[in-house]
Short mmCIF file of C-alpha atoms and ligand atoms in Angstrom, two decimals:
data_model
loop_
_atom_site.label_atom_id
_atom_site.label_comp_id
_atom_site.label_asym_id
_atom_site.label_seq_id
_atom_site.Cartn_x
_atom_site.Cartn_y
_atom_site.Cartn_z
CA UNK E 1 0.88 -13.10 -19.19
CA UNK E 2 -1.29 -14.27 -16.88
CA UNK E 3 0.77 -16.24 -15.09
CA UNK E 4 3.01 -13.18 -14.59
CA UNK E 5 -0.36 -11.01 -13.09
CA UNK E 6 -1.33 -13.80 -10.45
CA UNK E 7 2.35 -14.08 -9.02
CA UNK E 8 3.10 -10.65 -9.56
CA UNK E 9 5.71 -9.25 -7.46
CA UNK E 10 6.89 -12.64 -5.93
CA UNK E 11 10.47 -12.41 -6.06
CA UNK E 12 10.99 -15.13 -3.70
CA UNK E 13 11.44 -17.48 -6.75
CA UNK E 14 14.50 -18.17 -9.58
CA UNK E 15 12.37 -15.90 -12.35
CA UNK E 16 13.48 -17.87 -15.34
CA UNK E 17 12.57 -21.11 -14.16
CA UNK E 18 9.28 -19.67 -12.65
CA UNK E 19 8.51 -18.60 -16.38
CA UNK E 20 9.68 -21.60 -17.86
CA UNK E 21 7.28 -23.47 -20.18
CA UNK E 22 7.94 -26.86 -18.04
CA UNK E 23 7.11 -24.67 -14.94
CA UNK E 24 4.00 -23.46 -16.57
CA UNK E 25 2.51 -26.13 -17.39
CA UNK E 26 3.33 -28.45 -14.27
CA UNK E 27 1.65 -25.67 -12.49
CA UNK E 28 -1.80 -25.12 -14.77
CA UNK E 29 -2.05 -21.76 -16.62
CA UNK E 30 -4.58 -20.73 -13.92
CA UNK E 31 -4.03 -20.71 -10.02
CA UNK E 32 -6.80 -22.20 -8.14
CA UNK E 33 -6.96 -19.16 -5.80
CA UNK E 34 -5.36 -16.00 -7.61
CA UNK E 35 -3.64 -14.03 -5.78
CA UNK E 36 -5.01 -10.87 -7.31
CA UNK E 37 -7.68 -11.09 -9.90
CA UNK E 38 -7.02 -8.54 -12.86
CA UNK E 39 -9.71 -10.76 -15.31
CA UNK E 40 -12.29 -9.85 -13.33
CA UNK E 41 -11.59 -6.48 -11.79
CA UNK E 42 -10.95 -5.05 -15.77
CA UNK E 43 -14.01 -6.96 -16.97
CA UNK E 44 -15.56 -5.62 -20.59
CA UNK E 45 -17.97 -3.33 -19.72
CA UNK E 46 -14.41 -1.02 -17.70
CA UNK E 47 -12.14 -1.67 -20.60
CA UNK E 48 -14.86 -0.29 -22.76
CA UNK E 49 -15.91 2.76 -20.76
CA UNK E 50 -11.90 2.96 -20.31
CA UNK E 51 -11.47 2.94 -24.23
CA UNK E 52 -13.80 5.81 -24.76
CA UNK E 53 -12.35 7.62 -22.20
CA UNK E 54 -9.08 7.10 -23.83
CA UNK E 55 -9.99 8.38 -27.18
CA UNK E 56 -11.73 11.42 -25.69
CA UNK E 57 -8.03 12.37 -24.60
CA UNK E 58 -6.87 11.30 -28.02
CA UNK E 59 -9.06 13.35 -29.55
CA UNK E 60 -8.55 16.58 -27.35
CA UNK E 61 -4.83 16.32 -26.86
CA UNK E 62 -5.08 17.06 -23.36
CA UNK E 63 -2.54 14.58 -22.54
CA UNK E 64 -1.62 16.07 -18.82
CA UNK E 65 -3.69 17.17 -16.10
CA UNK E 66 -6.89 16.91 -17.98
CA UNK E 67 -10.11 17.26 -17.03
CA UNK E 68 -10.28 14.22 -15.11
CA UNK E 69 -7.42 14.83 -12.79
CA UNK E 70 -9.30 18.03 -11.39
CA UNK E 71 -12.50 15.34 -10.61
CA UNK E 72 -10.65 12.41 -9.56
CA UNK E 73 -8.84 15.23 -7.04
CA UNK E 74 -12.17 16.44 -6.21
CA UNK E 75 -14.08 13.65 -5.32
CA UNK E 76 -11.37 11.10 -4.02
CA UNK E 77 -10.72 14.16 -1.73
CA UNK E 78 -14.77 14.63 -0.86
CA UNK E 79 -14.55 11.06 -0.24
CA UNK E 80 -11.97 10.82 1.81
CA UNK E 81 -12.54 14.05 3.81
CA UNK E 82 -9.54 15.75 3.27
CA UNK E 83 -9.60 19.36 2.03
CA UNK E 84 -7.98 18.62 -1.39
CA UNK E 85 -6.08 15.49 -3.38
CA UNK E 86 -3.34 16.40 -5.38
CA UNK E 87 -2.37 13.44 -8.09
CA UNK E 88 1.29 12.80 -8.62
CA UNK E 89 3.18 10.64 -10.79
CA UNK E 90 3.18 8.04 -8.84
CA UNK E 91 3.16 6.92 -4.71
CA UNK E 92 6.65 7.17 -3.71
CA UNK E 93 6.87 10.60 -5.56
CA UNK E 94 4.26 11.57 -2.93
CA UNK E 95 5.81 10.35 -0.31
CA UNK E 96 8.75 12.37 -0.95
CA UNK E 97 7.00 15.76 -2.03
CA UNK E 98 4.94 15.40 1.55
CA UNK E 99 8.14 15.38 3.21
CA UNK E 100 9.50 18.16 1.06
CA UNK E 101 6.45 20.22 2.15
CA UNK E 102 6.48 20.10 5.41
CA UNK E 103 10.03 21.52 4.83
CA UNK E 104 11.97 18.08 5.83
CA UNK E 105 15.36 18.47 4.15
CA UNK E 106 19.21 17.42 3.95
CA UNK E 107 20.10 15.95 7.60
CA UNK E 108 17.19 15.47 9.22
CA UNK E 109 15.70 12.56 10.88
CA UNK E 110 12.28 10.97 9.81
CA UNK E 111 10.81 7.87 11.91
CA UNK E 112 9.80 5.19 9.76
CA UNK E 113 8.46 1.34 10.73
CA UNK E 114 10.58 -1.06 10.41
CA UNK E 115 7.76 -2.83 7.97
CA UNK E 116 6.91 -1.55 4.38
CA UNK E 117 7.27 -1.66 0.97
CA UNK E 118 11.01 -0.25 0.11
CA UNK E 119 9.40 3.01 -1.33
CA UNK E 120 8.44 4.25 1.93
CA UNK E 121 12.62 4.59 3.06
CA UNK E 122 13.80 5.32 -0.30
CA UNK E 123 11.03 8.65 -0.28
CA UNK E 124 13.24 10.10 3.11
CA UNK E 125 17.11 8.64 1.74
CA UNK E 126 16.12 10.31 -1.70
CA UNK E 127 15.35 14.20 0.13
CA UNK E 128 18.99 13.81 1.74
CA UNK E 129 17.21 13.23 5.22
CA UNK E 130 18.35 10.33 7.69
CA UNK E 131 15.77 6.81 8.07
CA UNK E 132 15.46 5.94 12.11
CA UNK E 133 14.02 2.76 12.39
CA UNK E 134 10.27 2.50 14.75
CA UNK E 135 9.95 -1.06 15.81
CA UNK E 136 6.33 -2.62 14.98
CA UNK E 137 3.60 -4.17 17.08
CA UNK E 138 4.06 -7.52 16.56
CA UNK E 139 0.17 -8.24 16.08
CA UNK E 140 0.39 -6.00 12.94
CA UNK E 141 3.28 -4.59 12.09
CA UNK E 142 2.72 -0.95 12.35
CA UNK E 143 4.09 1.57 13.75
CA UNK E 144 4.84 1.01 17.74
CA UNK E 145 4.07 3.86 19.69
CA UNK E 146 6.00 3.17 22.96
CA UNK E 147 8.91 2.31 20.29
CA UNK E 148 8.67 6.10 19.01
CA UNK E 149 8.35 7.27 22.66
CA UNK E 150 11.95 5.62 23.57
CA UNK E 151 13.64 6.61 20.11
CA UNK E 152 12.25 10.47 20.98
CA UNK E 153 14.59 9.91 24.14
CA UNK E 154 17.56 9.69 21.86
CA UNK E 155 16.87 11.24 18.29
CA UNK E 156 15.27 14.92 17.42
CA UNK E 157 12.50 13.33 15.00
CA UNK E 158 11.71 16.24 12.49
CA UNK E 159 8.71 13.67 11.30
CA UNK E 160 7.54 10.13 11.31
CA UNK E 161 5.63 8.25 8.50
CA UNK E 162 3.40 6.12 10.21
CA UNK E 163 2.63 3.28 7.14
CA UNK E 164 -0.88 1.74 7.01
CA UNK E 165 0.64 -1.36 6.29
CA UNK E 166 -1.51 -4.36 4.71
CA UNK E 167 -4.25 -1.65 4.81
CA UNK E 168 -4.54 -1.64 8.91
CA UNK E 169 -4.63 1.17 9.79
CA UNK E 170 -2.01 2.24 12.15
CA UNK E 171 -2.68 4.35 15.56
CA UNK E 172 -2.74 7.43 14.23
CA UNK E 173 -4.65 9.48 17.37
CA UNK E 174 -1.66 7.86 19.62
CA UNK E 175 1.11 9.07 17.45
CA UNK E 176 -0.53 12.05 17.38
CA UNK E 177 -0.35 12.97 20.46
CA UNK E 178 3.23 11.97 21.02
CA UNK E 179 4.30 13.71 18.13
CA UNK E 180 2.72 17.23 18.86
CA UNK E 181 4.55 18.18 22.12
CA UNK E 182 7.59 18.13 20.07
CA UNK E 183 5.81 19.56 16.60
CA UNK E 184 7.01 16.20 14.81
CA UNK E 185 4.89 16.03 11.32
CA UNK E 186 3.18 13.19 9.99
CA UNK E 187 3.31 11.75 6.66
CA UNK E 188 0.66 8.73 6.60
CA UNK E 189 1.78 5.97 4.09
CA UNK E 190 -1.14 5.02 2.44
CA UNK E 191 -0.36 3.52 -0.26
CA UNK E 192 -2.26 -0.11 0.68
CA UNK E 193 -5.13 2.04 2.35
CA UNK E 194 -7.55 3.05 -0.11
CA UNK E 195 -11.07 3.41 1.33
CA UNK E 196 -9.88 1.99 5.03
CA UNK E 197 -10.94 3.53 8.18
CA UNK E 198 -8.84 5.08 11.40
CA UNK E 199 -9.93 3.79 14.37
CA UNK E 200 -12.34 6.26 15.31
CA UNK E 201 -14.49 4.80 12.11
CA UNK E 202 -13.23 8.27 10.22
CA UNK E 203 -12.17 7.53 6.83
CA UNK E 204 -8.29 7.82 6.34
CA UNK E 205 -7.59 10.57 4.99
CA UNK E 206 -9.24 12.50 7.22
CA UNK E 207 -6.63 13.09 9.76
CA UNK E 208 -4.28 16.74 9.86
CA UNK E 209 -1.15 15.29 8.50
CA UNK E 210 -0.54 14.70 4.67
CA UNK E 211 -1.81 11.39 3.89
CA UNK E 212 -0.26 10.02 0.49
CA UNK E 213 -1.49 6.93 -2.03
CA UNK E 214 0.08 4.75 -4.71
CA UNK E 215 -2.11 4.15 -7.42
CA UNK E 216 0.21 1.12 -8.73
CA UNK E 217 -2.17 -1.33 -10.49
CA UNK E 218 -2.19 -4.21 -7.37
CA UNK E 219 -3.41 -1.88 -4.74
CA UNK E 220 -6.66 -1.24 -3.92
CA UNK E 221 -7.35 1.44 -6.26
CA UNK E 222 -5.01 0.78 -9.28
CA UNK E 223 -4.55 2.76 -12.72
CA UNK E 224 -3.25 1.22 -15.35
CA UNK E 225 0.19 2.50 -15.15
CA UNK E 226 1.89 4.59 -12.69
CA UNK E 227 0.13 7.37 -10.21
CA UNK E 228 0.01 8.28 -6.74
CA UNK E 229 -2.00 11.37 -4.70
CA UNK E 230 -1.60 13.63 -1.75
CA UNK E 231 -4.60 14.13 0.37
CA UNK E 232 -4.49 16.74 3.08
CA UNK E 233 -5.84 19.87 4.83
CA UNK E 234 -3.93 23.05 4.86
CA UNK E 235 -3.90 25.51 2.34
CA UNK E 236 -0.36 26.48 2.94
CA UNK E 237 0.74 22.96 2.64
CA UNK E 238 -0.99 22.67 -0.88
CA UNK E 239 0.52 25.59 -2.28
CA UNK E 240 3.97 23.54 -1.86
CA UNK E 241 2.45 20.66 -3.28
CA UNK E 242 1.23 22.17 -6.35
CA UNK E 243 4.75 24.31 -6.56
CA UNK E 244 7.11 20.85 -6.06
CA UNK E 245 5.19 18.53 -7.97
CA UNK E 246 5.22 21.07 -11.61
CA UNK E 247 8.81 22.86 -11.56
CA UNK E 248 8.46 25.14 -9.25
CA UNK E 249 5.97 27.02 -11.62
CA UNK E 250 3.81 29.91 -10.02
CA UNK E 251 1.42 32.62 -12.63
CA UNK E 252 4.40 34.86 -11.80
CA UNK E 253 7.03 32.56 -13.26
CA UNK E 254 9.41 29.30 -11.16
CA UNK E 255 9.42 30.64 -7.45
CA UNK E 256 11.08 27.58 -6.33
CA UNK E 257 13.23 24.54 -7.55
CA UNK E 258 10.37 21.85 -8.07
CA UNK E 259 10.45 19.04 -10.04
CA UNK E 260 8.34 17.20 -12.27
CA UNK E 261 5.90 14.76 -10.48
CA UNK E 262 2.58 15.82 -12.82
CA UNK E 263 -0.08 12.75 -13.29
CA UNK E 264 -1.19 11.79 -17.03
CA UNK E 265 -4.63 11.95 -18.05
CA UNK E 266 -4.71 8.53 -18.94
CA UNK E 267 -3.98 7.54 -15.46
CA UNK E 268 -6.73 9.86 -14.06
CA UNK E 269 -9.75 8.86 -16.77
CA UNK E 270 -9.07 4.94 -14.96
CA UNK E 271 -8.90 6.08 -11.35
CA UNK E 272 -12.04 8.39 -11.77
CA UNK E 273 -13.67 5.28 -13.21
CA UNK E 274 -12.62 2.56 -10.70
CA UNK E 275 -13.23 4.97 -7.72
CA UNK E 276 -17.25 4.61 -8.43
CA UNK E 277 -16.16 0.84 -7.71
CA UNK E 278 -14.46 1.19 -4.81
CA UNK E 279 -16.53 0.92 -1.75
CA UNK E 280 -18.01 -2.32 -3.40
CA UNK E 281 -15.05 -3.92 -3.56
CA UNK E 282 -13.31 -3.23 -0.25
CA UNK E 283 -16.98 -4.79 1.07
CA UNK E 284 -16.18 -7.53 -0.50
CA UNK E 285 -12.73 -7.74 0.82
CA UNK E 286 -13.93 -6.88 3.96
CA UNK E 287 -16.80 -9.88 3.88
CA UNK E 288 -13.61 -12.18 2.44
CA UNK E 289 -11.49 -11.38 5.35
CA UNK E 290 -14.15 -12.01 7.46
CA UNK E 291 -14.75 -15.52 6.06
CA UNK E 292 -11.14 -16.03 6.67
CA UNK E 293 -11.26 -15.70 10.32
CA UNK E 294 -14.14 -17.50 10.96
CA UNK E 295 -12.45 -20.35 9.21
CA UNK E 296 -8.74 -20.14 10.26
CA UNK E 297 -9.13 -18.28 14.04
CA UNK E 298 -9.90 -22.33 15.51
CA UNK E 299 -6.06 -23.05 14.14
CA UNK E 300 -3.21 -22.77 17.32
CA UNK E 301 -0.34 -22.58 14.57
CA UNK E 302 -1.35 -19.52 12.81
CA UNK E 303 -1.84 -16.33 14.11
CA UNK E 304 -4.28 -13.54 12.45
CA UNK E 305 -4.11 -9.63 13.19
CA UNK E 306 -6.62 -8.48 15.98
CA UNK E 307 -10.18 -8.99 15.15
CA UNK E 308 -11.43 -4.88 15.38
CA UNK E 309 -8.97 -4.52 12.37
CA UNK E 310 -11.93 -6.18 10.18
CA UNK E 311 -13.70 -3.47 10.56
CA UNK E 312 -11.54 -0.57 9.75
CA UNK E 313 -8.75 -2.02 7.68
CA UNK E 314 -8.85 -1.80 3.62
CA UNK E 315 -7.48 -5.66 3.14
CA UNK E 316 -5.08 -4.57 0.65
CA UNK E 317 -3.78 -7.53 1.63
CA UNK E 318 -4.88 -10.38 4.41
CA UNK E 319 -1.25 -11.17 6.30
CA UNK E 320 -1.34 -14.26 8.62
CA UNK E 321 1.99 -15.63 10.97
CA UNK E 322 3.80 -18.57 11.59
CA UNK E 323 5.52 -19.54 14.16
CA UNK E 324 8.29 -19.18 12.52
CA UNK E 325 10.71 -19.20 9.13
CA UNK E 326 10.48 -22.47 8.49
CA UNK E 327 6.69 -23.14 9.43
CA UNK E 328 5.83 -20.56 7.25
CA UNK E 329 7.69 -21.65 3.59
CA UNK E 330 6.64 -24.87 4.62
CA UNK E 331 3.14 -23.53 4.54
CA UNK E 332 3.85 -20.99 1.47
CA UNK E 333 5.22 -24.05 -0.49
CA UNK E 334 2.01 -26.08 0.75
CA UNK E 335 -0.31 -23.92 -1.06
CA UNK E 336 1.62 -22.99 -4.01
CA UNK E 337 1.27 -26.77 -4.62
CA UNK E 338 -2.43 -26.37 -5.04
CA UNK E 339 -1.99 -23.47 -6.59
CA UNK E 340 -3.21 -21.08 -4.20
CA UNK E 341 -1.20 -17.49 -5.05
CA UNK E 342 0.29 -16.42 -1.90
CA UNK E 343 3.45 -14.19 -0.93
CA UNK E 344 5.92 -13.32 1.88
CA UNK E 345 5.33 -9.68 1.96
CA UNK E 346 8.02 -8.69 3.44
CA UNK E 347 10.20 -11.49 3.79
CA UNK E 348 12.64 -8.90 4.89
CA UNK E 349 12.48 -5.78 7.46
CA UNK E 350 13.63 -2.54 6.29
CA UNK E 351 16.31 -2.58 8.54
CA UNK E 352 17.74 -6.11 6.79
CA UNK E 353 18.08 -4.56 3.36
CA UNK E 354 21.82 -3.60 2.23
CA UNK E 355 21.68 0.04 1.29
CA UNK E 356 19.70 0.92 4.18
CA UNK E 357 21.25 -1.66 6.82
CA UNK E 358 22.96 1.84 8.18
CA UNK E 359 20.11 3.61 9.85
CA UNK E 360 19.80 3.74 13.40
CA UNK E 361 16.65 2.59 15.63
CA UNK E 362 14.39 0.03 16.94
CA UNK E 363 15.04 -3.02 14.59
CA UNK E 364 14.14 -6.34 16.72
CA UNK E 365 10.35 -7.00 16.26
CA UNK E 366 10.09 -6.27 12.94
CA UNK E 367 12.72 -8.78 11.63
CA UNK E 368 10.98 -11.64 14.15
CA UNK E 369 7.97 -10.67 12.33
CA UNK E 370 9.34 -10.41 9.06
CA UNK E 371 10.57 -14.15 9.28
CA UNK E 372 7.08 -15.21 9.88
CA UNK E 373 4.42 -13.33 8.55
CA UNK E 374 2.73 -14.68 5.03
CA UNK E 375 -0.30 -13.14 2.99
CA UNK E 376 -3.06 -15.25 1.60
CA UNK E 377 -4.93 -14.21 -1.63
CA UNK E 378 -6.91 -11.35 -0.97
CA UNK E 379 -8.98 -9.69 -3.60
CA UNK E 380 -12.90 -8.70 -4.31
CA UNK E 381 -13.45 -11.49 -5.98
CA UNK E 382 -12.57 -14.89 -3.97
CA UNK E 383 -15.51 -16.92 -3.76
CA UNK E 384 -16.61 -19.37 -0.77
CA UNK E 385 -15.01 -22.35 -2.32
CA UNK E 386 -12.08 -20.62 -2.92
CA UNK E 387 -12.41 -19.80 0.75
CA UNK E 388 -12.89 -23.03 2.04
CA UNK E 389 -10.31 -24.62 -0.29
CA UNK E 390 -7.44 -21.63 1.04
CA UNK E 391 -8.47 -22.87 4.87
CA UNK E 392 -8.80 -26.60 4.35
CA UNK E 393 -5.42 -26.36 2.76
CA UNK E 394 -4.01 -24.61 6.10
CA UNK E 395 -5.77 -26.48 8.43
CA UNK E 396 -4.29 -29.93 6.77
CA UNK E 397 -0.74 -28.79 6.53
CA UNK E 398 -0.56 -28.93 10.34
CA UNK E 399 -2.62 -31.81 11.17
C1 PLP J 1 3.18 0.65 -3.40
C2 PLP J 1 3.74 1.31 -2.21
C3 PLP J 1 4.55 2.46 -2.29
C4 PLP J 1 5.12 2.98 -3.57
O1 PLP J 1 4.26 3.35 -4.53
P1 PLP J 1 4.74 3.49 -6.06
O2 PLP J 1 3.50 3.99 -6.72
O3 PLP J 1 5.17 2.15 -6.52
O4 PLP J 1 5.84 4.49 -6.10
C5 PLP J 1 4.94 3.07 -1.12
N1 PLP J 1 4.59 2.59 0.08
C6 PLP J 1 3.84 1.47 0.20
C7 PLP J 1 3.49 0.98 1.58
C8 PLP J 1 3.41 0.79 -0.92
O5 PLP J 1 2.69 -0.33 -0.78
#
């Protein structure tokens, strides 16, 4: 099992040899440098406060919506500044009921990077509506604004979810301005953005749009299961929320056709634990990624997202890029060999994946950057020798 935590969500390999005894072994139970670090992040002294937490539900029955969804709501949402968080059952749920909020529905367009995780296009394919791709800045793979400006020239945008990919956050003033002329609403992808900044040193969340979150157990602020949130500001807004994400379900009776999107109070005791932890560890993450550029920025083959990003960004995860496919499996294969964990998140653009290959839009930067872009372990708890090994091992695969 642990094996299967430190690689976690690298598909890139054949799974059953991966998992292989042989392969085990050759490889050491252990990576050098994990990847992510579940062992230390659900130490003892959580799983116990988590255990009595769990047995307090046990013992109540309150199985749904308990008493710690309304604080987790409450002070994720104080911390954030947002008006309110409502939890959901999980991040591409909220993605989809932010959408269905702001009224986006069968037929209409929705502007999304050409970067993310799947969820993020399957949220607007799933509500009927149509995907156009938003090429990426090449630096970071967020959302380009001047892309957006030229696909406005050609497509009636109803709204755009701007993804705070890796945890950078993406130029949310800028697209803000573009997209108000035209009334265009904003769903903020979150998802890899717990406890990050927007530029303006305002935490995200803070912004007018809806701003949504996966609580999957690798990001940033993980449950141990499945849940996701909804942070945002206007009351009218939250109403829908509420409605959509419990059948519909008013005091008078179902107003509306909802659905079921509620968050278990399991989920919530965890979160409402771990978020006390939170600013901690992104500090760490932050001091990590830090570390990182001093050691790697010296190195001409590798390029590293703009400096000002260490500031604001969550480091979900810490992407570097090659120069190009080749360079950078070379490299991946380089420091799987010393077992450092690393992945190719995402080895593919949107645009290149089969059941969405259809949509119209910017494409071209994103799939350049796609084919080079590779993530280094990033997690609160590498330590400078794990560091200096991680850089060393860079720095000697192109000398
Ligand atoms: C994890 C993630 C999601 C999906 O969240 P789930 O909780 O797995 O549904 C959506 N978008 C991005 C960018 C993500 O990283």
């Amino acid at each position: 099992m642990q094996v299967y935590n430190y690689e976690f969500f690298d598909s890139s390999e054949d799974l059953e040899q991966k998992y292989s005894i042989l392969t085990i072994l050759k490889k050491g139970l252990i990576m050098s440098v994990p990847f992510y670090n579940f062992q230390e992040l659900h130490n003892q002294e959580l799983l116990s406060e988590v255990k009595e937490r769990y047995n307090e539900i046990l013992e109540t029955n309150a199985f749904i919506e308990g008493k710690y969804n309304t604080l987790f709501e409450q002070e994720f949402a104080e911390k954030q500044q947002a008006k309110y968080c409502r939890m959901v059952a999980n991040g591409t749920d909220a993605l989809e009921i932010s959408l269905k909020a702001y009224g986006v529905d069968h037929g209409d367009k929705v502007g999304l990077p050409n970067i993310s995780f799947y969820a993020s296009a399957e949220a607007i394919v799933n509500i009927g509506a149509e995907i156009v791709f938003i090429d990426v800045d090449p630096a970071t793979g967020l959302m380009c604004p001047e892309s957006l400006k030229r696909i406005l020239k050609n497509h009636k945008l109803k709204a755009i979810m701007p993804v705070h990919i890796y945890g950078l956050n993406a130029p949310i003033e800028t697209l803000e301005k573009i997209c108000s002329e035209q009334n265009i609403k904003i769903v903020e992808d979150a998802a890899q953005a717990q406890g990050g900044f927007y530029e303006n040193g305002k935490p995200v969340g803070s912004s007018n749009n809806l701003i949504t979150y996966s609580f999957y157990p690798t990001k940033n602020l993980g449950g141990f299961g499945d849940a996701g949130g909804i942070l945002g500001q206007c009351d009218e807004l939250d109403t829908k929320i509420k409605l959509i994400r419990n059948h519909g379900r008013a005091p008078e009776g179902h107003i509306m056709v909802g659905r079921n999107s509620r968050c278990d109070s399991f989920q919530a005791a965890v979160l409402h634990l771990k978020l006390k932890k939170i600013d901690q560890h992104n500090k760490q993450r932050k001091e990590i990624a830090g570390k990182y550029f001093e050691g790697l920025s010296g190195l001409k083959d590798i390029q590293l997202v703009p400096e000002r990003f260490v500031k604001t960004s969550s480091w979900h995860l810490f992407p570097i890029q090659l120069e190009n496919d080749e360079t950078r499996r070379k490299l991946s294969a380089a420091l799987k060999d010393k077992n450092i964990g690393n992945t190719l998140f995402y080895e593919k653009a949107l645009s290149e994946e089969k059941p969405i290959h259809h949509y119209e839009g910017e494409k071209a930067k994103a799939i350049e950057f796609s084919q080079k872009v590779l993530c280094l372990p990033m997690n609160p708890f590498i330590n400078d020798q794990e560091i200096k090994t991680v850089c060393s091992t860079i720095a000697a695969n192109f000398s």
